[in-house]
CSV table of C-alpha atoms in Angstrom, one decimal:
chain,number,residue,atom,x,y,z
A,530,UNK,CA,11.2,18.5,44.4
A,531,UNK,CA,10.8,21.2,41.6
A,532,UNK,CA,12.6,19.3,38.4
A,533,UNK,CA,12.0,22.0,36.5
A,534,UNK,CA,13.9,23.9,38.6
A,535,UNK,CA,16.1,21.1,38.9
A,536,UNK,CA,17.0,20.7,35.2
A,537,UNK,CA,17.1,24.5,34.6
A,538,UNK,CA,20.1,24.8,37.5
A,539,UNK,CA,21.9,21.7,36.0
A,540,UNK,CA,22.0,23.3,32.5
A,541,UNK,CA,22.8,26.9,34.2
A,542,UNK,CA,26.2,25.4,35.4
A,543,UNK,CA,24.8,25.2,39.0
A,544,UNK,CA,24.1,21.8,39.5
A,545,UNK,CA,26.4,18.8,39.9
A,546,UNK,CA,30.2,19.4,39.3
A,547,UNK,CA,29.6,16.4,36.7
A,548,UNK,CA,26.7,18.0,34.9
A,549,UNK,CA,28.7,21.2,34.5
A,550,UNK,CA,31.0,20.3,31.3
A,551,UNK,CA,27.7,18.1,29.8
A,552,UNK,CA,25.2,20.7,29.1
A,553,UNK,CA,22.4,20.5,27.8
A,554,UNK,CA,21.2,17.6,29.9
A,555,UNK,CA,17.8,16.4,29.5
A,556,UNK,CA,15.3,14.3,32.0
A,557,UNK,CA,14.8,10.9,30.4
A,558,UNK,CA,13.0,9.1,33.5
A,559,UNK,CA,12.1,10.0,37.0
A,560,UNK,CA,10.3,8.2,40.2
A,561,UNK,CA,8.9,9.7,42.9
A,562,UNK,CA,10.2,7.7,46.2
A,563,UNK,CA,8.8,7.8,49.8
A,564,UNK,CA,11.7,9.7,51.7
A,565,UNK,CA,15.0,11.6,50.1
A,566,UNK,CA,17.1,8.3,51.8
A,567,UNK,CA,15.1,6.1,49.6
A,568,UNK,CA,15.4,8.3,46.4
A,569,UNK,CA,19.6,8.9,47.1
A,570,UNK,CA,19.9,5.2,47.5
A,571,UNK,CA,17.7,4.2,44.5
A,572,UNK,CA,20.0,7.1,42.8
A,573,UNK,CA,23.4,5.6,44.3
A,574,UNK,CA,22.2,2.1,42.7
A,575,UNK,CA,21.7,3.3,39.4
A,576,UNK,CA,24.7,5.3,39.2
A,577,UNK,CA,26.6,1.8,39.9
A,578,UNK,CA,25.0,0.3,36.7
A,579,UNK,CA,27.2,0.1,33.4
A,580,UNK,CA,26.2,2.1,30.7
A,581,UNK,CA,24.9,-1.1,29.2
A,582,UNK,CA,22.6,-1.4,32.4
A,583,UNK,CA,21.5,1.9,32.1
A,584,UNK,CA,20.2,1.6,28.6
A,585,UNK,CA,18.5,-1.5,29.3
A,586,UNK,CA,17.1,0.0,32.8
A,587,UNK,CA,15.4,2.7,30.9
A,588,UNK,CA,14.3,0.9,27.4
A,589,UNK,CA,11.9,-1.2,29.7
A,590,UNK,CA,10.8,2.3,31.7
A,591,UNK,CA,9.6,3.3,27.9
A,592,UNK,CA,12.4,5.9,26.7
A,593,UNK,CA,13.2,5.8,23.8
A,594,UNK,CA,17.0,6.1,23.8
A,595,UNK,CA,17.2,6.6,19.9
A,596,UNK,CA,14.5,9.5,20.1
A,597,UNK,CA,16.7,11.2,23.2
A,598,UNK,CA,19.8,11.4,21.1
A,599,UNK,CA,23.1,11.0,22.7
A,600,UNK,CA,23.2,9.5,26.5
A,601,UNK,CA,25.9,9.3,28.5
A,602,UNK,CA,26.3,6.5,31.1
């Protein structure tokens, strides 16, 4: 997948109907995965975290949440 490309639609307004009404996003953390099935579900699972969960998911991946500015969860 090109996240470039990815990123640039999300920020264009052409991306998810969520992302639409919170631009600028910006990649904090990504994973390649096997097969798209894996990568939806790993996606899925995350998405089911509380903000809290979130935060704590991607302090110990290295981002630095304070440096990113504000996140939404």
């Amino acid at each position: 997948m090109d996240l470039k490309r990815r990123l640039r639609e999300h920020n264009e307004g052409r991306g998810a109907k969520y992302t639409r009404t919170r631009t600028p996003v910006r990649l904090l953390y990504y994973r390649e995965y096997e097969t798209k099935s894996d990568a939806m579900k790993a996606e899925y699972a995350f998405k089911q975290l509380t903000r809290r969960e979130k935060e704590r998911f991607l302090e110990k991946a290295g981002v630095d949440l304070a440096a990113a500015g504000k996140f939404s969860g």
